[in-house]
Amino acid sequence: MADALRYRTDAPADEPAVTLDAFLDQADAASVRIEAGDDVRHLLPHLARVKLVEIDFPRFRDGRGYSSARILREAGYTGEIKATGDVLVDQLLFMRRCGFDSFAPEAPITPAAAERALSAYPYVYQHAADDAVPVWKLRHG
Amino acid sequence: MYRYDQYDQAIVDARVEEFRDQTARRIAGELTEDQFKPLRLKNGLYLQLHAYMLRVAIPYGTLDSRQMRMLAEIARKYDRGYGHFTTRQNIQYNWIKLEQAPDILADLATVEMHAIQTSGESVRNISADQYAGATADEIADPRPWAELLRQVTTFMPEFSYLPRKFKFAITAADSDRAAIRWHDCGLRLVRNEAGEDGFEVYAGGGMGRTPMIAPLIRSFLPADQLFGYVQAILRVWNRHARRDNIHKQRMKILVHELGAEEFTRQVEEEFAGFEARDVDPPRAEYDRIAAYFAPPPFETGLPDEIDRSDPDFALWLDRQVAPHKAPGYAIANISLKPVGGIPGDISAEQMEVVADLAERYSFDELRATHAQNLVLPHVRKADLYAVWQALDAAGLADVNLDLVSDIIACPGLDYCSLANARSIPLAQKISTRFADIDRQRDLGELKIKISGCINACGHHHAGHIGILGVDRKGTENYQLLLGGSGAEDVSAAKITGPGFDEDGVVDAIEKTLDAYVRLRDPGERFLDTYRRIGVEPFKEAIYG
Ligand code: SF4
């Protein structure tokens, strides 16, 4: 995972992520893996001990993980959210906007390609989990 | 009409550049077709049987003459001189070259148009009442809300990889010309007793292989909370839809499986969260957009009388022209359904004629309808004769709005790679069989809708008479359905019995209509006769 894309300055979590069930069983676990079909809301009572949430994309078409990430951010979680699995460069922008801040795609993405994709759009139309300002706010101050 | 500001333009321009880059990578072989497919589909570019097809968005069906002229230019420059208006108020070009697609998007961007989210598993172009802003039976013009919704649902980070496509329709009128309950989400703008605007929200409608009429899930949503509520709906669906069977992933299936009540409960729960986070644009943004939709400066004191001395004009007037809210004005419908023609097709030259008429006679406004026709929404009654003459000279003065030859048909096997049967030649045969205008008028309001496969792009479930193309042991076969409606009296059509070949189904329609003429009460529409007497007498006429 050395070539993972990471947009955080803190040290990465050092323990491997466990399944949601295992995490809920083990009171000291701090890294958890959310599969596409998991209900991320089960994590919400335990956010204080979470350092890393990996959210898996079994197929790039499966967009459940976007909601999972955003729900975590809405609940105030500030730790790392990593996208794993079938993650494509053209999805990075939406993922970043939903609160993902690191990426470990199956097929590696170069930092240059990531940079290009993340800077493709000068404005956004709506709030999300990032701090991009929607155009209606720019219009009305 | 809405005009882009610097932000809208910058976003659409960025989209063109992004797609130019993606296309170049595909042509250079850096992207496989598998990788490229989802990217092109987010830009309305399909690979059809013979060529690429590009679907261009016409948000809520509204466009001006400048945009129509550009659509004509694109038809000439990049296609074969034609365009095809679709059942979603969009326009499609059927003969596109991949390497030219980015140039087309760039040309479109110069007139504030795009193909964003016209395909793929995202929120699609929002459709609306084609008479919005012109009809007397609406409480307000719904298009400012449609434009607001267009913006906030463009490139939604959380909802760009939805389980399937998602379609909105919006109206503010009593008569439902937008088939709102056949949509994933149908919105009707209403006003409460305190004089506040809000929406009736319907969710979980759709056609395809499992036709569902959307139930009401909210009878009054304050209009300012629209975006929060929409996100709540999308989130419940995005999280809980099946992902293992493409035929069961539309939202209608989830609403049906959970039941409207439980679905609504979950939506309301999510909505409370969105509300608390204050995600909706402020009223000032609605006001900014609404200013673009201020009524045009209608003249007052205009006469309402129309000289009907030309009998051909009088025929057109009685069929194609609808009442307008402003005295002295009228709504003029332009038929794209000539006898023997391809429903929704229009040549570049005809587009230019229509653009000129819009500019000269309709405050520079045009509408596309989900029935694949066009509308000049604001014509002075005194100008109708001149408009008719110009349309007639361009071959656009057919008199068949909502009559038997005003057929909706999907592209079918002539273009579509998913098709089981051809739709267009069948539409041509039906309109030719019933070409006689006196007979058409005698048969009265009749909505025939043809789909070339179970995906139902031709809305056959909502047809008074619906036709579904199926594959029967390798040959094209057509099922006949009766009794559907996309209007406020919404209903799903039912299959009559065994299917037919192409000529057989035309005969079956004729038998159905002969039975109707025999059995109707005076002044009764086909649909009402069917509802009164049921399917049996028609079955007897068809199969007996
Ligand atoms: S209904 Fe079927 S054949 Fe017709 S356009 Fe849709 S997918 Fe193609």
XYZ file of C-alpha atoms and ligand atoms in Angstrom:
693
model
C 0.000 0.000 0.000
C 3.033 2.271 -0.241
C 1.698 3.845 -3.397
C -1.727 4.606 -1.961
C -2.993 8.141 -2.483
C -3.346 9.830 0.862
C -4.569 13.358 1.573
C -3.866 13.520 5.302
C -0.883 14.643 7.307
C -1.285 12.415 10.362
C 0.409 9.043 10.628
C -1.536 6.182 9.032
C -3.221 3.705 11.367
C -0.895 0.788 11.944
C -3.317 -2.053 12.544
C -5.163 -3.848 9.743
C -8.861 -3.124 9.356
C -11.257 -5.804 10.587
C -14.799 -6.528 9.499
C -17.630 -4.553 10.995
C -18.787 -7.553 13.076
C -15.285 -8.171 14.404
C -14.883 -4.487 15.176
C -18.105 -4.416 17.172
C -16.916 -7.520 19.117
C -13.440 -6.207 19.907
C -13.568 -3.228 22.224
C -10.017 -2.120 21.362
C -10.139 -2.362 17.576
C -9.536 0.994 15.859
C -9.530 0.110 12.153
C -12.637 -1.210 10.461
C -13.606 -2.327 7.024
C -17.062 -1.525 5.620
C -18.306 -3.745 2.833
C -20.737 -2.329 0.314
C -23.725 -4.006 1.982
C -22.804 -3.050 5.582
C -24.837 -0.459 7.429
C -22.239 2.098 8.407
C -24.596 3.554 10.991
C -23.697 0.648 13.308
C -20.336 2.339 13.686
C -21.687 5.660 14.827
C -21.830 4.892 18.592
C -18.151 3.888 18.483
C -16.580 6.671 16.447
C -14.425 7.869 19.360
C -12.159 4.841 19.021
C -12.050 4.657 15.229
C -8.856 5.735 13.448
C -9.407 4.229 10.025
C -12.475 3.222 8.061
C -11.871 1.348 4.853
C -14.832 1.377 2.515
C -14.781 -1.213 -0.202
C -16.021 -0.844 -3.757
C -16.553 -4.346 -5.152
C -17.412 -2.822 -8.552
C -17.015 0.813 -9.476
C -20.722 0.890 -10.354
C -21.688 0.070 -6.797
C -22.141 3.516 -5.285
C -23.205 2.603 -1.759
C -19.812 3.506 -0.368
C -20.322 7.168 -1.233
C -23.265 7.325 1.154
C -21.340 5.418 3.816
C -18.492 7.923 3.765
C -20.747 10.927 3.829
C -22.771 9.536 6.722
C -19.558 9.128 8.734
C -18.559 12.722 8.059
C -22.040 13.961 8.894
C -21.709 12.192 12.232
C -18.562 14.180 12.927
C -15.964 11.503 12.234
C -12.631 13.120 11.381
C -10.378 10.062 11.070
C -9.215 8.498 7.852
C -11.663 7.101 5.291
C -9.982 4.982 2.683
C -11.558 3.784 -0.563
C -10.464 0.320 -1.608
C -11.297 -2.013 -4.467
C -12.552 -1.009 -7.906
C -11.770 2.687 -7.611
C -11.194 4.560 -10.874
C -9.502 7.875 -11.435
C -12.673 9.470 -12.733
C -14.374 8.786 -9.399
C -11.805 10.433 -7.165
C -13.416 13.841 -7.187
C -16.796 12.559 -6.036
C -15.119 10.391 -3.423
C -13.089 13.266 -2.071
C -16.260 15.321 -1.901
C -17.974 12.570 0.087
C -15.211 12.568 2.667
C -12.706 9.955 1.466
C -9.181 11.096 2.168
C -7.132 8.139 1.071
C -7.305 5.651 -1.756
C -5.931 2.189 -2.280
C -7.339 1.217 -5.680
C -6.869 -2.263 -7.105
C -5.421 -0.735 -10.258
C -2.962 1.958 -9.196
C -3.667 5.595 -10.046
C -0.709 7.899 -10.560
C -0.597 11.056 -8.437
C -0.527 13.125 -11.639
C -3.686 11.507 -12.987
C -5.327 11.950 -9.602
C -4.361 15.609 -9.517
C -5.791 16.181 -12.977
C -9.093 14.521 -12.050
C -9.383 16.367 -8.753
C -8.871 19.762 -10.339
C -11.090 19.268 -13.400
C -13.945 21.400 -12.103
C -13.644 24.985 -10.906
C -17.014 25.061 -9.089
C -19.574 22.778 -7.508
C -23.343 23.014 -7.347
C -23.980 21.593 -3.894
C -22.704 20.986 -0.393
C -21.109 17.654 0.385
C -18.660 16.448 3.022
C -15.779 18.621 1.809
C -15.484 22.351 2.172
C -16.106 23.237 -1.449
C -18.483 26.191 -1.570
C -21.574 25.699 -3.741
C -22.095 28.243 -6.495
C -25.301 29.483 -4.923
C -23.233 30.600 -1.974
C -20.757 32.354 -4.246
C -23.687 34.054 -5.952
C -25.293 35.280 -2.777
C -22.384 35.630 -0.402
C -35.619 31.574 -19.955
C -32.687 30.761 -17.755
C -29.274 32.053 -18.822
C -25.963 30.667 -17.615
C -23.814 32.876 -15.463
C -20.026 32.568 -15.248
C -20.313 29.589 -12.881
C -22.712 27.550 -14.991
C -20.638 28.235 -18.067
C -17.370 27.325 -16.358
C -18.795 24.005 -15.171
C -20.132 23.047 -18.599
C -16.883 24.143 -20.271
C -14.900 22.042 -17.803
C -17.080 19.088 -18.675
C -16.279 19.486 -22.375
C -12.550 19.551 -21.669
C -12.758 16.542 -19.391
C -14.602 14.563 -22.026
C -12.182 15.686 -24.726
C -9.384 14.272 -22.637
C -11.245 11.027 -21.956
C -12.076 10.574 -25.639
C -8.476 11.219 -26.638
C -7.337 8.588 -24.129
C -9.843 6.132 -25.586
C -8.749 6.787 -29.163
C -5.104 6.454 -28.143
C -5.917 3.093 -26.561
C -5.136 4.202 -22.993
C -8.707 3.399 -22.003
C -10.423 0.159 -22.929
C -14.011 0.259 -24.178
C -15.024 -1.197 -20.795
C -13.370 1.670 -18.956
C -14.587 4.278 -21.397
C -18.194 3.147 -21.450
C -19.265 4.600 -18.083
C -17.513 7.866 -18.949
C -19.217 8.298 -22.303
C -22.540 7.272 -20.794
C -22.263 10.143 -18.345
C -22.129 12.350 -21.421
C -25.080 10.904 -23.274
C -23.004 8.964 -25.788
C -24.329 5.484 -26.567
C -22.948 2.870 -28.917
C -25.925 1.770 -31.004
C -26.327 -0.864 -33.687
C -24.693 1.156 -36.459
C -23.021 4.177 -34.918
C -22.700 6.285 -31.786
C -25.811 8.091 -30.641
C -25.585 11.363 -28.736
C -28.449 12.449 -26.507
C -28.522 16.165 -25.766
C -30.378 17.481 -22.728
C -33.153 20.005 -23.142
C -33.759 20.827 -19.482
C -37.504 20.802 -18.728
C -38.070 20.886 -22.486
C -37.422 24.610 -22.864
C -35.172 26.102 -25.533
C -34.751 29.285 -27.551
C -34.131 30.003 -31.214
C -30.375 30.279 -30.820
C -30.270 26.819 -29.289
C -32.585 25.358 -31.920
C -30.385 26.786 -34.673
C -27.372 25.163 -33.061
C -29.222 21.847 -32.938
C -29.831 22.281 -36.673
C -26.198 23.086 -37.308
C -25.097 20.003 -35.385
C -27.528 17.869 -37.384
C -25.951 19.159 -40.573
C -22.336 19.185 -39.535
C -22.058 15.955 -37.579
C -25.112 13.885 -38.486
C -27.194 13.305 -41.586
C -29.190 16.495 -41.449
C -31.700 15.186 -38.930
C -32.420 15.136 -35.236
C -34.821 13.029 -33.248
C -36.864 14.396 -30.337
C -37.324 11.813 -27.614
C -39.904 10.914 -24.996
C -37.808 12.710 -22.381
C -37.910 16.080 -24.099
C -34.343 15.530 -25.271
C -32.916 15.373 -28.777
C -30.849 12.500 -30.133
C -28.471 12.281 -33.049
C -28.121 8.777 -34.392
C -25.068 8.915 -36.630
C -22.251 10.351 -34.561
C -18.522 9.722 -34.880
C -16.693 9.244 -31.604
C -13.849 11.591 -32.485
C -16.330 14.387 -33.188
C -18.339 14.007 -29.982
C -16.168 16.429 -27.960
C -16.543 19.067 -30.694
C -20.311 18.670 -30.577
C -20.289 19.158 -26.815
C -18.112 22.254 -27.292
C -20.567 23.638 -29.869
C -23.448 22.953 -27.505
C -21.666 24.722 -24.666
C -21.574 27.923 -26.742
C -25.367 28.006 -26.542
C -25.603 26.891 -22.904
C -26.447 23.285 -23.659
C -24.882 19.965 -22.729
C -25.370 16.209 -22.622
C -24.567 15.803 -18.940
C -26.393 12.938 -17.230
C -28.563 12.148 -20.230
C -27.627 8.513 -19.762
C -25.977 6.307 -17.171
C -27.036 5.584 -13.615
C -27.544 9.163 -12.519
C -30.236 11.786 -12.118
C -31.439 12.356 -15.678
C -32.748 15.404 -17.438
C -35.732 16.757 -15.533
C -38.915 16.753 -17.554
C -41.742 19.213 -17.111
C -45.128 20.296 -18.342
C -44.569 21.623 -21.855
C -47.192 24.316 -21.243
C -45.412 25.642 -18.131
C -45.564 29.407 -17.928
C -48.246 29.562 -20.606
C -51.205 27.566 -19.350
C -53.959 28.984 -17.171
C -54.340 25.811 -15.124
C -51.110 26.062 -13.106
C -50.508 27.893 -9.846
C -47.067 29.129 -10.913
C -44.386 28.387 -13.470
C -42.636 25.242 -12.134
C -39.496 25.736 -14.216
C -37.525 27.836 -11.706
C -37.724 24.832 -9.385
C -36.774 22.552 -12.238
C -33.712 24.688 -12.995
C -32.750 24.801 -9.335
C -33.074 21.048 -9.236
C -31.068 20.714 -12.451
C -28.187 22.586 -10.884
C -28.069 20.882 -7.516
C -28.459 17.418 -9.057
C -25.618 17.994 -11.521
C -22.490 16.057 -10.523
C -23.861 15.039 -7.123
C -20.931 13.458 -5.334
C -22.972 10.978 -3.341
C -25.401 10.074 -6.093
C -23.474 9.717 -9.327
C -23.235 5.912 -9.116
C -26.843 5.169 -8.326
C -28.354 1.691 -8.577
C -30.008 2.749 -11.864
C -31.154 5.871 -13.636
C -33.398 8.310 -11.797
C -36.001 10.488 -13.456
C -37.813 13.535 -12.172
C -40.895 15.138 -13.664
C -42.430 18.367 -12.476
C -45.686 20.193 -13.061
C -47.707 22.908 -11.393
C -50.939 22.241 -13.257
C -54.120 20.295 -12.587
C -53.823 18.518 -15.927
C -50.806 16.254 -15.842
C -48.982 16.673 -19.137
C -45.699 15.413 -17.687
C -46.814 11.916 -16.616
C -45.396 12.629 -13.167
C -46.564 9.409 -11.533
C -44.694 7.344 -14.093
C -41.411 8.791 -12.808
C -39.012 7.819 -10.036
C -39.973 11.097 -8.471
C -42.931 13.186 -9.570
C -43.377 16.681 -8.182
C -46.488 18.803 -8.326
C -46.198 22.374 -7.157
C -49.150 23.273 -4.945
C -50.069 26.170 -2.673
C -51.350 25.700 0.864
C -53.968 27.718 2.688
C -51.347 30.088 4.032
C -50.359 30.896 0.444
C -47.019 29.066 0.674
C -45.637 26.998 -2.184
C -44.791 23.370 -1.706
C -44.737 20.050 -3.479
C -46.819 16.965 -3.618
C -44.127 14.311 -3.835
C -44.721 11.003 -5.613
C -41.997 8.367 -5.519
C -41.304 5.009 -7.070
C -43.065 5.178 -10.409
C -41.618 3.800 -13.590
C -42.171 1.721 -16.666
C -39.821 -0.974 -17.881
C -40.654 -4.597 -17.227
C -42.406 -3.826 -13.941
C -44.734 -0.891 -14.459
C -45.465 1.019 -11.255
C -47.512 4.122 -10.644
C -45.830 6.248 -7.997
C -47.646 6.599 -4.672
C -47.891 9.950 -2.905
C -45.281 10.055 -0.140
C -45.626 13.685 0.941
C -48.672 15.849 0.391
C -46.954 19.129 1.211
C -43.207 19.598 1.201
C -42.297 23.242 1.739
C -40.682 24.247 -1.533
C -37.552 25.591 0.154
C -36.787 22.112 1.483
C -36.871 20.414 -1.881
C -33.197 19.602 -2.169
C -32.941 18.140 1.314
C -35.916 15.914 0.650
C -34.610 14.824 -2.733
C -31.296 13.831 -1.185
C -33.119 11.872 1.497
C -35.001 9.927 -1.185
C -31.826 9.283 -3.142
C -29.925 8.173 -0.061
C -32.531 5.670 1.074
C -32.577 4.184 -2.393
C -28.804 4.325 -2.917
C -28.167 2.493 0.334
C -30.917 -0.081 0.257
C -31.584 -0.972 -3.366
C -30.543 -4.358 -4.606
C -27.310 -4.327 -6.538
C -27.339 -7.903 -7.759
C -29.947 -7.813 -10.490
C -30.095 -4.923 -12.917
C -33.803 -5.492 -13.465
C -34.600 -5.006 -9.790
C -32.557 -1.923 -9.018
C -34.887 0.886 -10.038
C -36.342 2.763 -7.097
C -39.879 1.565 -7.870
C -38.835 -1.943 -6.799
C -37.552 -0.751 -3.431
C -40.656 1.352 -2.816
C -42.800 -1.614 -3.756
C -40.879 -4.088 -1.604
C -40.694 -1.857 1.460
C -44.200 -0.546 0.927
C -44.872 3.147 0.475
C -45.345 3.675 4.196
C -42.028 2.190 5.315
C -40.179 3.834 2.433
C -41.680 7.163 3.444
C -40.709 6.629 7.073
C -37.091 6.027 6.092
C -37.080 9.048 3.798
C -38.495 11.261 6.525
C -35.842 10.038 8.940
C -33.026 10.890 6.526
C -34.739 14.146 5.672
C -34.649 15.242 9.306
C -30.873 14.922 9.136
C -30.532 16.857 5.911
C -32.809 19.561 7.262
C -30.692 19.914 10.378
C -27.600 20.355 8.224
C -29.325 23.042 6.152
C -28.428 21.808 2.683
C -30.932 23.763 0.609
C -30.010 26.836 -1.388
C -31.479 30.011 0.115
C -34.649 31.648 -1.137
C -32.507 34.280 -2.825
C -31.211 31.630 -5.217
C -34.733 30.624 -6.148
C -35.556 34.305 -6.673
C -32.499 34.780 -8.863
C -33.514 31.872 -11.071
C -37.199 32.766 -11.051
C -36.383 36.231 -12.421
C -35.284 34.551 -15.664
C -38.698 32.939 -15.945
C -40.688 36.136 -15.462
C -43.586 36.155 -17.922
C -42.663 37.752 -21.247
C -44.097 41.246 -21.836
C -47.498 40.189 -23.131
C -49.360 42.945 -24.938
C -52.727 43.862 -23.538
C -55.903 44.709 -25.387
C -55.262 42.168 -28.138
C -58.277 40.717 -29.942
C -59.357 37.153 -29.220
C -61.128 36.672 -32.548
C -59.393 34.632 -35.195
C -60.260 34.708 -38.892
C -61.268 31.124 -39.672
C -62.113 31.622 -43.326
C -59.332 29.322 -44.544
C -60.745 25.850 -43.809
C -57.346 24.118 -43.592
C -56.170 26.698 -41.107
C -59.383 26.287 -39.114
C -58.727 22.537 -38.862
C -55.221 23.137 -37.579
C -56.477 25.779 -35.184
C -59.045 23.494 -33.622
C -56.596 20.657 -33.100
C -53.142 22.126 -32.555
C -53.853 25.292 -30.601
C -54.433 25.373 -26.847
C -55.662 28.178 -24.608
C -53.114 30.558 -23.100
C -53.307 32.354 -19.787
C -52.844 35.771 -21.412
C -55.798 37.225 -23.352
C -55.081 37.462 -27.051
C -52.422 34.720 -26.920
C -52.435 31.008 -27.665
C -50.220 27.928 -27.367
C -49.411 26.405 -30.756
C -48.445 22.733 -30.999
C -46.227 21.656 -33.879
C -46.708 18.059 -34.941
C -43.624 15.971 -35.653
C -45.886 13.113 -36.724
C -46.530 13.367 -40.455
C -48.453 10.452 -41.932
C -45.928 7.747 -42.743
C -43.126 9.670 -41.009
C -40.794 8.841 -38.150
C -42.236 10.123 -34.856
C -40.062 12.908 -33.443
C -37.789 13.284 -36.465
C -37.081 16.751 -37.776
C -34.721 18.017 -40.453
C -32.182 20.776 -39.940
C -34.158 23.024 -42.288
C -37.340 22.447 -40.328
C -35.523 23.196 -37.080
C -34.494 26.520 -38.543
C -38.049 27.327 -39.604
C -39.242 26.569 -36.088
C -36.422 28.664 -34.612
C -37.409 31.612 -36.816
C -41.039 31.296 -35.775
C -40.111 31.169 -32.106
C -37.992 34.263 -32.448
C -40.549 36.201 -34.408
C -43.821 35.076 -32.849
C -43.240 33.389 -29.489
C -40.943 35.604 -27.411
C -38.044 33.453 -28.589
C -39.264 30.367 -26.752
C -39.859 26.780 -27.758
C -40.768 23.606 -25.961
C -40.161 19.949 -26.686
C -42.849 17.571 -25.419
C -42.612 14.047 -24.088
C -44.981 13.075 -26.886
C -42.180 13.994 -29.325
C -43.751 17.180 -30.634
C -42.804 20.860 -30.363
C -44.627 23.846 -28.933
C -44.604 27.582 -29.583
C -45.809 28.607 -26.129
C -46.703 32.286 -26.534
C -48.217 33.194 -29.910
C -50.511 36.177 -30.465
C -53.793 34.886 -31.827
C -53.497 37.455 -34.593
C -50.239 35.791 -35.690
C -51.512 32.223 -35.765
C -52.362 32.338 -39.449
C -48.881 33.480 -40.402
C -47.377 30.809 -38.151
C -49.546 28.141 -39.722
C -48.597 29.220 -43.247
C -44.909 29.020 -42.439
C -45.341 25.616 -40.791
C -47.369 24.380 -43.735
C -44.676 25.453 -46.172
C -42.132 23.512 -44.106
C -44.235 20.348 -43.907
C -44.919 20.888 -40.214
C -48.626 21.676 -40.221
C -50.012 18.200 -39.570
C -53.260 18.209 -37.676
C -53.147 15.286 -35.279
C -52.350 16.348 -31.727
C -53.494 13.503 -29.424
C -55.134 11.682 -32.349
C -54.517 8.167 -33.590
C -51.527 9.199 -35.748
C -49.836 11.199 -32.952
C -47.868 8.098 -32.049
C -45.023 7.865 -29.571
C -42.424 5.367 -30.686
C -38.998 4.484 -29.374
C -36.129 4.046 -31.892
C -36.586 0.261 -31.805
C -34.662 -2.242 -33.855
C -33.734 0.292 -36.511
C -31.210 1.821 -34.102
C -31.328 0.342 -30.643
C -29.097 -2.543 -29.655
C -31.535 -3.709 -26.957
C -34.559 -3.918 -29.239
C -36.634 -7.008 -29.947
C -38.689 -5.453 -32.693
C -38.940 -2.404 -34.885
C -41.084 0.475 -33.668
C -40.705 3.082 -36.386
C -42.028 1.098 -39.373
C -45.000 0.060 -37.262
C -45.758 3.676 -36.352
C -45.506 4.526 -40.026
C -47.936 1.762 -40.950
C -50.457 2.779 -38.322
C -50.395 6.442 -39.275
C -50.771 5.470 -42.924
C -53.695 3.133 -42.204
C -55.484 5.898 -40.291
C -54.349 8.765 -42.509
C -57.855 10.040 -43.224
C -58.226 13.121 -41.074
C -62.006 12.900 -40.786
C -61.658 9.389 -39.439
C -58.944 10.519 -37.027
C -61.129 13.314 -35.734
C -64.057 10.957 -35.374
C -61.919 8.580 -33.297
C -60.969 11.477 -31.050
C -58.291 11.531 -28.369
C -56.157 8.441 -28.626
C -52.643 7.887 -27.423
C -50.785 5.073 -29.122
C -47.368 4.308 -27.682
C -44.894 1.802 -29.066
C -41.832 0.269 -27.402
C -39.433 -2.028 -29.210
C -38.690 -4.001 -26.049
C -39.605 -4.384 -22.403
C -37.555 -1.319 -21.433
C -40.583 0.735 -22.414
C -38.860 3.859 -23.754
C -41.960 4.272 -25.933
C -44.161 4.377 -22.779
C -46.443 1.553 -23.949
C -47.717 1.047 -20.378
C -49.164 4.550 -20.471
C -50.783 4.246 -23.903
C -54.505 4.239 -24.375
C -53.276 1.669 -26.839
C -49.819 0.356 -26.084
C -47.689 -1.860 -28.271
C -44.765 -3.867 -27.003
C -42.289 -5.503 -29.340
C -41.154 -8.941 -28.206
C -38.994 -11.629 -29.649
C -40.983 -14.746 -30.401
C -38.773 -17.603 -31.508
C -36.538 -15.260 -33.417
C -39.252 -13.263 -35.150
C -40.602 -9.858 -34.275
C -43.907 -10.040 -32.486
C -46.107 -7.333 -31.026
C -48.275 -7.452 -27.951
C -51.291 -5.195 -27.778
C -52.157 -3.421 -24.519
C -55.205 -1.315 -23.747
C -56.264 1.206 -21.155
C -53.111 2.997 -20.018
C -52.795 6.681 -19.260
C -49.990 9.065 -18.416
C -52.309 11.910 -17.519
C -53.936 12.849 -14.208
C -56.228 9.821 -14.659
C -53.108 7.639 -14.615
C -53.374 3.882 -15.179
C -51.289 1.001 -16.513
C -52.347 -0.636 -19.766
C -53.116 -4.367 -19.800
C -52.179 -6.979 -22.365
C -55.137 -8.157 -24.447
C -53.902 -11.621 -25.411
C -51.587 -13.372 -27.862
C -49.329 -11.145 -29.944
C -49.293 -10.359 -33.643
C -46.937 -9.759 -36.517
C -46.546 -6.229 -37.814
C -49.568 -6.197 -40.121
C -51.568 -8.218 -37.630
C -51.173 -5.635 -34.905
C -52.311 -2.850 -37.234
C -55.398 -4.938 -38.024
C -55.961 -5.538 -34.313
C -55.863 -1.801 -33.645
C -58.379 -1.247 -36.385
C -60.695 -3.896 -34.936
C -60.306 -2.336 -31.504
C -61.232 1.070 -32.822
C -64.137 -0.236 -34.890
C -65.489 -1.826 -31.718
C -65.011 1.450 -29.889
C -66.986 3.346 -32.522
C -69.800 0.794 -32.208
C -69.852 0.761 -28.429
C -69.057 4.288 -27.348
C -71.515 6.628 -25.742
C -71.825 9.970 -27.513
C -68.770 12.122 -26.918
C -66.923 9.394 -25.025
C -63.157 9.003 -25.526
C -61.728 5.589 -26.323
C -60.128 5.390 -22.887
C -63.411 6.125 -21.149
C -65.297 3.566 -23.192
C -62.635 1.005 -22.313
C -62.919 1.871 -18.637
C -66.697 1.675 -18.751
C -67.078 -1.627 -20.592
C -63.804 -3.373 -19.830
C -61.511 -5.386 -22.034
C -63.859 -8.253 -22.996
C -65.763 -6.619 -25.864
C -62.415 -5.567 -27.350
C -60.948 -9.039 -26.968
C -63.940 -10.414 -28.758
C -63.508 -7.930 -31.573
C -59.806 -8.691 -31.889
C -59.635 -12.444 -31.386
C -63.281 -13.565 -31.758
S -37.820 0.403 -25.543
Fe -36.198 -1.058 -25.952
S -35.977 -0.981 -28.170
Fe -37.033 0.865 -27.592
S -35.411 2.375 -27.325
Fe -35.876 1.504 -25.310
S -34.372 -0.102 -25.096
Fe -34.429 0.393 -27.267
